[in-house]
Structure formats: structure tokens, C-alpha cells
C-alpha atoms as an extended CHARMM CRD file, in Angstrom:
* protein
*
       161  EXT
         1         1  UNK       CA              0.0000000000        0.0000000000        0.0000000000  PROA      1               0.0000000000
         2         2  UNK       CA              3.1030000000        2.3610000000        1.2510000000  PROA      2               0.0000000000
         3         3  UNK       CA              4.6040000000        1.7290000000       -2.6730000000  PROA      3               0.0000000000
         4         4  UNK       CA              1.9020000000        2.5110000000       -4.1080000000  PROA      4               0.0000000000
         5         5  UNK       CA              0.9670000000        5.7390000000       -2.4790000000  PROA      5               0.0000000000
         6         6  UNK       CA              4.6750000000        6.6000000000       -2.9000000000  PROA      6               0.0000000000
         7         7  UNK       CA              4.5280000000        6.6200000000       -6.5630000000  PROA      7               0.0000000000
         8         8  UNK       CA              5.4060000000        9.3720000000       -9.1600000000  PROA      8               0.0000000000
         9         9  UNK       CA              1.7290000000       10.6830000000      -11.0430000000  PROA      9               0.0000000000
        10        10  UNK       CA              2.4570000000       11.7970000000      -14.6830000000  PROA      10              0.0000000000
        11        11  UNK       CA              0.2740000000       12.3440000000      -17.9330000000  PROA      11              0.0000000000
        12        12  UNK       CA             -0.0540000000        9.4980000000      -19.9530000000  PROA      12              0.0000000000
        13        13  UNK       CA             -1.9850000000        7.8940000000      -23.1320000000  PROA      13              0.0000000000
        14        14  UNK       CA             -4.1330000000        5.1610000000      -21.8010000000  PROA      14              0.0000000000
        15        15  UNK       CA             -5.8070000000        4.3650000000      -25.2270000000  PROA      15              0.0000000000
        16        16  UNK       CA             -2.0590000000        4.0000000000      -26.7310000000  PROA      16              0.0000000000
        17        17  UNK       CA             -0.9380000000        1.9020000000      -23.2770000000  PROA      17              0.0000000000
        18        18  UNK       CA             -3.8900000000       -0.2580000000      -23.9140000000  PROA      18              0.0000000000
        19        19  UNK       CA             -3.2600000000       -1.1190000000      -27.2030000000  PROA      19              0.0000000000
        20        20  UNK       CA              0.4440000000       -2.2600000000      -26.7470000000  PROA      20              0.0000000000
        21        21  UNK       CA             -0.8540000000       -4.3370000000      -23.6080000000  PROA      21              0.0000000000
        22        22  UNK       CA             -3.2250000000       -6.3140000000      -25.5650000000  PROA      22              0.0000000000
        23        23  UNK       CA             -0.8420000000       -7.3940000000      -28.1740000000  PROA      23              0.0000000000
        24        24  UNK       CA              1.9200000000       -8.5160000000      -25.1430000000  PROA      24              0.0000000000
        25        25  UNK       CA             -1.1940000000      -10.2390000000      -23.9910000000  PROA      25              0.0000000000
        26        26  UNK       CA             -1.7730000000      -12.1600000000      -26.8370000000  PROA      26              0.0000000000
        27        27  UNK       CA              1.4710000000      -14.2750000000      -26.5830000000  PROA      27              0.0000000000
        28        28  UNK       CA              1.0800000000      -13.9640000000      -22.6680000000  PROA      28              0.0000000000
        29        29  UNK       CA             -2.4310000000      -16.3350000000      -22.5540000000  PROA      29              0.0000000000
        30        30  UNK       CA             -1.8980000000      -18.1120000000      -25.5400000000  PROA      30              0.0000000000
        31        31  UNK       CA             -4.0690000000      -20.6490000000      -24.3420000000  PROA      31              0.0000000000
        32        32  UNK       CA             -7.2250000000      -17.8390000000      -24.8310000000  PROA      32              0.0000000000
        33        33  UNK       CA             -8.6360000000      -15.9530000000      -27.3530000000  PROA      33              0.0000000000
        34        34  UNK       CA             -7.5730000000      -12.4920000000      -26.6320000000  PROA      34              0.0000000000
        35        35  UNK       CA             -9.0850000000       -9.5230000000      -27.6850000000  PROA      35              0.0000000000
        36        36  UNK       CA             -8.3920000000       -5.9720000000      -27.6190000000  PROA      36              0.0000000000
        37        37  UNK       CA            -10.3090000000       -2.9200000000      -28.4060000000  PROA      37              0.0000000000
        38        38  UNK       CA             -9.3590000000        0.4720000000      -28.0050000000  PROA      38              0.0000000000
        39        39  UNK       CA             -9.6950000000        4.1510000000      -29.5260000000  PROA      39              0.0000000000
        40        40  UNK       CA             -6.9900000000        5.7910000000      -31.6100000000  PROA      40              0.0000000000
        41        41  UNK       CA             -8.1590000000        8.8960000000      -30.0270000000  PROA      41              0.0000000000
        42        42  UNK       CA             -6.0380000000        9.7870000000      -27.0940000000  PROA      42              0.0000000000
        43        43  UNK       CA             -7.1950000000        9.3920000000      -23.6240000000  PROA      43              0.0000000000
        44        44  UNK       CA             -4.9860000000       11.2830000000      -20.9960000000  PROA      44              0.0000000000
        45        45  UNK       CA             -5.2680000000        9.5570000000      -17.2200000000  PROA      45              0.0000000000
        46        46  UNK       CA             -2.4900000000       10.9800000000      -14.5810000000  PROA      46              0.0000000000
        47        47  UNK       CA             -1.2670000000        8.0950000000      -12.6180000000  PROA      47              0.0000000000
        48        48  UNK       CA              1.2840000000        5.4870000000      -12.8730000000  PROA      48              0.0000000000
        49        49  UNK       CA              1.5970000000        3.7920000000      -16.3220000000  PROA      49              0.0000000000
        50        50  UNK       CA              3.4830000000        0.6920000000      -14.3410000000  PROA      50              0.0000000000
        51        51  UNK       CA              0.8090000000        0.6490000000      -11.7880000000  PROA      51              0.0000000000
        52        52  UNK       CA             -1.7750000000        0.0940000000      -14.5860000000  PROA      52              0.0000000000
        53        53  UNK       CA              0.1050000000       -2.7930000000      -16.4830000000  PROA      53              0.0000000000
        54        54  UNK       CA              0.3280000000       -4.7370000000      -13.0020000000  PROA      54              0.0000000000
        55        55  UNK       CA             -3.4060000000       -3.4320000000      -12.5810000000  PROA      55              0.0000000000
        56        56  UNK       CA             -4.2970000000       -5.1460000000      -16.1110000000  PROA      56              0.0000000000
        57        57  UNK       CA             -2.0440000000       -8.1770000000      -15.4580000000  PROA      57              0.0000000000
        58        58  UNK       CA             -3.7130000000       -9.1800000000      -12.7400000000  PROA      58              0.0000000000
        59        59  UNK       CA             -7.4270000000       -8.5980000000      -14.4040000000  PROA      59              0.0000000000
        60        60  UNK       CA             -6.0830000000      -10.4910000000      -16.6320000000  PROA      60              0.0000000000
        61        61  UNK       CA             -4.6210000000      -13.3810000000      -14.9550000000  PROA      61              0.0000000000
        62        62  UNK       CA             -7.8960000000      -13.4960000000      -13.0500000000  PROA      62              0.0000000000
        63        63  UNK       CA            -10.1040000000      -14.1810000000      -16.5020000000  PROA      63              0.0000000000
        64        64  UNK       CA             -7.3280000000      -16.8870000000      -17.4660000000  PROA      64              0.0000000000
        65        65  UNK       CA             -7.9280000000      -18.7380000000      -14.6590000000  PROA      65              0.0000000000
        66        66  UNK       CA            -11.7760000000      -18.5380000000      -14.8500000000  PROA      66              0.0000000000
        67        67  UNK       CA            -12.2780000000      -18.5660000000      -18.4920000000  PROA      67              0.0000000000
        68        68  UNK       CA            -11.7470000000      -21.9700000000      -19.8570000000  PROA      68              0.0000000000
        69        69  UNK       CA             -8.9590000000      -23.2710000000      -22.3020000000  PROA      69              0.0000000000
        70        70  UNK       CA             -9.4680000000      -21.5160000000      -26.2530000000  PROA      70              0.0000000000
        71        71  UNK       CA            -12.2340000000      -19.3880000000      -24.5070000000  PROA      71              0.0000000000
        72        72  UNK       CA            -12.4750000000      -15.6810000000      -25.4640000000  PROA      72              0.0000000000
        73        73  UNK       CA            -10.9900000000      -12.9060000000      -22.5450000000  PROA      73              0.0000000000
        74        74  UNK       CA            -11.6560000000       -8.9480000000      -23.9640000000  PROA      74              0.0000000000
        75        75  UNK       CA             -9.6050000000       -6.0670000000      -22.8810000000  PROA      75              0.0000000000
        76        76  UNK       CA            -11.4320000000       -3.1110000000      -24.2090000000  PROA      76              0.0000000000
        77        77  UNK       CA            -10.8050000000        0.5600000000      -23.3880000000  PROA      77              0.0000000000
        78        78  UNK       CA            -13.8010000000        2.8120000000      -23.8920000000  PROA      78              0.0000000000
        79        79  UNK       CA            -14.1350000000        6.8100000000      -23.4850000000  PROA      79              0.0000000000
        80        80  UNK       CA            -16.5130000000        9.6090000000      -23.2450000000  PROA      80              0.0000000000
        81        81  UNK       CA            -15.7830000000       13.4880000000      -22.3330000000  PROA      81              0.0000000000
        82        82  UNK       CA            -14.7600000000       12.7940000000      -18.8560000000  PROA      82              0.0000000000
        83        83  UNK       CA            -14.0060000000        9.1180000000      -18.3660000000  PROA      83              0.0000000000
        84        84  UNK       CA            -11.5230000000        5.8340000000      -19.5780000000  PROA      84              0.0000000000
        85        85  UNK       CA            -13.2050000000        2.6020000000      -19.1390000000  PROA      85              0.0000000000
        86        86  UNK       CA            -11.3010000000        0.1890000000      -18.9850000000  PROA      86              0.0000000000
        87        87  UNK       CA            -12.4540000000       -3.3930000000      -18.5520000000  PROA      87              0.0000000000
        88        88  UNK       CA            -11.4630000000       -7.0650000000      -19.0780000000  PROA      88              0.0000000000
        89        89  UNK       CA            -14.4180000000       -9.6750000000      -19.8790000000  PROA      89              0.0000000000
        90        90  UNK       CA            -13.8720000000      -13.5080000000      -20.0650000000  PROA      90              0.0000000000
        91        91  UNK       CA            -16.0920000000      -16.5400000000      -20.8060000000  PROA      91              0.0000000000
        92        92  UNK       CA            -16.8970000000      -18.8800000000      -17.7960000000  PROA      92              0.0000000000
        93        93  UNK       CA            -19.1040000000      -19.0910000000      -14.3770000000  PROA      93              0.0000000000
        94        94  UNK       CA            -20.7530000000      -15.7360000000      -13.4020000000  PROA      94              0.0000000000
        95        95  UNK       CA            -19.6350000000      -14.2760000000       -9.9250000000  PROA      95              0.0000000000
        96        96  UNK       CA            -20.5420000000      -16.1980000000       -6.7230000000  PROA      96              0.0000000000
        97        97  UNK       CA            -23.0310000000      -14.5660000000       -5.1670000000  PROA      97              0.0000000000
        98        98  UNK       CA            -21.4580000000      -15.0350000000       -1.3710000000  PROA      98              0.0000000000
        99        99  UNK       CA            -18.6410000000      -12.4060000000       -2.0160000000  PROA      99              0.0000000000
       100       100  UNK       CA            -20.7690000000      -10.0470000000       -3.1060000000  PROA      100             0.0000000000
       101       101  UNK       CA            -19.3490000000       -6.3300000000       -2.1840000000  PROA      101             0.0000000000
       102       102  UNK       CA            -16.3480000000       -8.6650000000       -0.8530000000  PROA      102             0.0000000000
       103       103  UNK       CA            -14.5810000000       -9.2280000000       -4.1300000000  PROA      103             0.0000000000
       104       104  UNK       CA            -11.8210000000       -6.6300000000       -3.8320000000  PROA      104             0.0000000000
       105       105  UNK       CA            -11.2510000000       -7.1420000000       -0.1840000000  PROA      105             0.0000000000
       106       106  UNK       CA             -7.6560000000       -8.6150000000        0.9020000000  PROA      106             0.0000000000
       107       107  UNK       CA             -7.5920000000      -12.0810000000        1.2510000000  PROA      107             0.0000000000
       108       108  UNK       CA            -10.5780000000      -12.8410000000       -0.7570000000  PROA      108             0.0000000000
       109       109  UNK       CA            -10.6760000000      -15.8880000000       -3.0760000000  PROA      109             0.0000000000
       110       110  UNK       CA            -13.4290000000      -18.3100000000       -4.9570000000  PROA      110             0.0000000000
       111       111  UNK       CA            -11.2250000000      -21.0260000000       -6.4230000000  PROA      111             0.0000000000
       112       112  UNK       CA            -12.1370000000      -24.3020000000       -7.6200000000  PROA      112             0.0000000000
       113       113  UNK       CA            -12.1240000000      -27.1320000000       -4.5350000000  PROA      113             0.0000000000
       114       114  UNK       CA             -9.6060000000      -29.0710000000       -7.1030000000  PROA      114             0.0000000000
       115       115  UNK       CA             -6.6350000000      -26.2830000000       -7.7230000000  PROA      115             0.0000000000
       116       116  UNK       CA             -3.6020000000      -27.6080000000       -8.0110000000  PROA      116             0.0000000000
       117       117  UNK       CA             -2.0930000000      -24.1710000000       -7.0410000000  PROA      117             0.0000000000
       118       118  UNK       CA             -2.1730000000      -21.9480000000       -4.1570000000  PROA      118             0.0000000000
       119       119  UNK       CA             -4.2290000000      -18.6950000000       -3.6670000000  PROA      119             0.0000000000
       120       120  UNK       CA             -4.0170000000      -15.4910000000       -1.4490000000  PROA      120             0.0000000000
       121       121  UNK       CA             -6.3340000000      -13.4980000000       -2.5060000000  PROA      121             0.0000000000
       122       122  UNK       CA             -4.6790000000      -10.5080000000       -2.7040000000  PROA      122             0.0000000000
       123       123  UNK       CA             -4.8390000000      -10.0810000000       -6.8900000000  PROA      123             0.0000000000
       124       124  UNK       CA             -8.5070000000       -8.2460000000       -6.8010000000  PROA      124             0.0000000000
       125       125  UNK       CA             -7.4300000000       -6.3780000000       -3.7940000000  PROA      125             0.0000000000
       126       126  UNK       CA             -4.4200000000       -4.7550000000       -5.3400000000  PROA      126             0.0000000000
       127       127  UNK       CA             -6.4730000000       -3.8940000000       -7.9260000000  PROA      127             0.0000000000
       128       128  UNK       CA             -8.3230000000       -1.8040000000       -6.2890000000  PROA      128             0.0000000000
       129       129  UNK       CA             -5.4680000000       -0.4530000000       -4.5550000000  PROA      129             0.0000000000
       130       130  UNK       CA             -4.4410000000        0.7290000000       -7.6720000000  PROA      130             0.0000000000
       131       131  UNK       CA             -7.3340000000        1.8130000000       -8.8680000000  PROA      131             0.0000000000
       132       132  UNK       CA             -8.0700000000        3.9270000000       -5.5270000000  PROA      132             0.0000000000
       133       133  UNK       CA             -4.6600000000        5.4530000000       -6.4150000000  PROA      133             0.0000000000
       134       134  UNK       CA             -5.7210000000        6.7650000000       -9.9610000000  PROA      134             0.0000000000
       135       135  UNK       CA             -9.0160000000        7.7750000000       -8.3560000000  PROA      135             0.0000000000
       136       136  UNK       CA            -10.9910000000        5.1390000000      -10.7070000000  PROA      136             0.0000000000
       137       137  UNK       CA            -13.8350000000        3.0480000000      -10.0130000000  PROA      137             0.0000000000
       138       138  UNK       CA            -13.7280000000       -0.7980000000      -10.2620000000  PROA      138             0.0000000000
       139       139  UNK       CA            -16.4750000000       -2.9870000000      -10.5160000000  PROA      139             0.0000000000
       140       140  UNK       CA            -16.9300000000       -6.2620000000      -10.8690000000  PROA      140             0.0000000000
       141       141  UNK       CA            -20.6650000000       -7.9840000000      -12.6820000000  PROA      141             0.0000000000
       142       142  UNK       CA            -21.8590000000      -11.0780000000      -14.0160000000  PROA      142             0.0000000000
       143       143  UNK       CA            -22.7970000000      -10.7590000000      -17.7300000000  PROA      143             0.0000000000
       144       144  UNK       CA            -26.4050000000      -11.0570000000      -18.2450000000  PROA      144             0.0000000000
       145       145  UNK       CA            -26.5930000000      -14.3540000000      -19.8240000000  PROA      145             0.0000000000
       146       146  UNK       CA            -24.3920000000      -15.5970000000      -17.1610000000  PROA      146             0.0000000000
       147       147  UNK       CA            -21.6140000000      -16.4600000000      -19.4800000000  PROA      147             0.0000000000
       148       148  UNK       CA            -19.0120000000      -14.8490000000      -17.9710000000  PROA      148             0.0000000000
       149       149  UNK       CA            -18.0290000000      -11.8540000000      -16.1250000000  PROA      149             0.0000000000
       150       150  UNK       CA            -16.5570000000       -8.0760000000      -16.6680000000  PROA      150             0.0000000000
       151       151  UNK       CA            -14.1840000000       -6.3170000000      -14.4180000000  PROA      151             0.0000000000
       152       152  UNK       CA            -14.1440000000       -2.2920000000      -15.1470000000  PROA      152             0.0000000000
       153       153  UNK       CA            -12.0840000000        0.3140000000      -14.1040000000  PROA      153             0.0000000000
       154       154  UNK       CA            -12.9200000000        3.9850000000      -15.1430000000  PROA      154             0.0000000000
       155       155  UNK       CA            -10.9000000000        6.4010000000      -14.6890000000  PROA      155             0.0000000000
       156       156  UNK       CA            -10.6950000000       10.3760000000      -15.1510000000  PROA      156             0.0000000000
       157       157  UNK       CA             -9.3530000000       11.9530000000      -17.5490000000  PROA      157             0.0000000000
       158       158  UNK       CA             -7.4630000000       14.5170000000      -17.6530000000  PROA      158             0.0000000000
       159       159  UNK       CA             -8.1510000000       15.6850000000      -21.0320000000  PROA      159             0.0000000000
       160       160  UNK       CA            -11.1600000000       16.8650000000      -20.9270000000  PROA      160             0.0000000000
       161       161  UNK       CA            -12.8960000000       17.9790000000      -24.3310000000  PROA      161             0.0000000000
């Protein structure tokens, strides 16, 4: 929490971020389809560029796990006049509905009885971390045919039309 709070803001392109991202990702999660969509308008957030890669990362290392093998995972940036939107969507089960308004707490997890690996629970929490850092809102829903779920972040911008 200290390193994060600690961290240089600057300017940066989000839309042009994004779009490098998603093709790293690509060779990243092989084992998906992965998707990216995003403006080539500009979208100026002030923040940590860094801070939003490890943001993404683990977004998207979340919908790997939960999105099964050759299924589809989106990252998709989308803006208006005062907002980024950033978001990663991936095929699979729809939210649990136990955690609830718990999702982005530390030590939170909803794993599969059978996984191999261990988990902390601390991947959605530093995400909001980070996203309480740019002053951006993350959410978490269920798609509503239940086919898989969207994690957003939106952000301001700070180049407002």
C-alpha cells in the first residue's frame, strides 16, 4: 500500500498503453482468445503507467484462470468526455453470489475445490489499490446471460474535451 501511495503521477496515453498491452497479452495467454479494443483517439489519465500494467495483469490473470482453455478474454478501453473505461471480460461461471461487495477485499478468493495451485487473494485487492490510487472506479458484474463476467475500471481523464 506504502509503494503505491509513494509513486510518481504523470500524464499518460491510456488508449495507446492499452493497445500495446493487448498485443503482449496475446502471446502472454496463448491458451485464450484475446481480444483488444481500443480508440486511436487519445485518452490522458495521470497516474502510474506501471501501476496500470500490473493493474491489467492481474485482471487479466484473473479471466485466465476462470475462463476456460481456447475461450475468449476482452480487454477493451472505452471513453466519453470525462471518463476511460477500462475493462477485461472472459467466458466462464458468473460471480458467486457469497462475495458479493467482498470481491476486492484482501484475502478474498473463490477457487475451484480441485486447484492444483495456491491462492491469497490478494490479486482483486491490489487492484483496487491501484485503482483507488488513480481515483478510478472498479467494478466487478456477471454478464447477463451468465456467461461470464466483466471487471471495469474507469478512470478520469485529464483531457477533458
Amino acid at each position: 500500500e506504502q509503494s503505491i501511495e509513494n509513486t510518481d503521477r504523470i500524464r499518460f496515453d491510456l488508449a495507446e498503453l492499452t493497445r500495446n498491452i493487448g498485443q503482449a497479452y496475446r502471446q502472454s495467454f496463448a491458451r485464450h482468445s484475446i481480444e483488444t479494443r481500443a480508440p486511436n483517439e487519445t485518452c490522458i489519465v495521470e497516474g502510474s503507467p506501471d501501476l496500470i500494467v500490473q493493474m491489467l495483469d492481474k485482471l487479466m490473470d484473473n479471466a485466465a484462470d476462470f475462463c476456460p482453455e481456447g475461450g475468449r478474454i476482452e480487454l477493451a478501453l472505452e471513453t466519453d468526455q470525462r471518463h476511460c473505461r477500462l475493462s477485461v471480460t472472459n467466458a466462464g461461471p458468473p460471480l458467486p453470489p457469497q462475495l458479493d461487495g467482498r470481491l476486492f477485499e484482501s484475502h478474498v478468493s473463490h477457487r475451484p475445490a480441485n486447484e492444483a495451485k495456491p491462492h491469497l487473494g490478494l490479486g482483486l485487492y491490489i487492484v483496487r489499490l491501484i485503482a483507488d490510487f488513480h481515483r478510478a472506479v472498479v467494478t466487478a458484474t456477471t454478464l447477463p446471460d451468465e456467461s461470464g463476467v466483466v471487471f471495469a475500471v474507469q478512470l478520469p481523464r485529464v483531457d477533458v474535451m
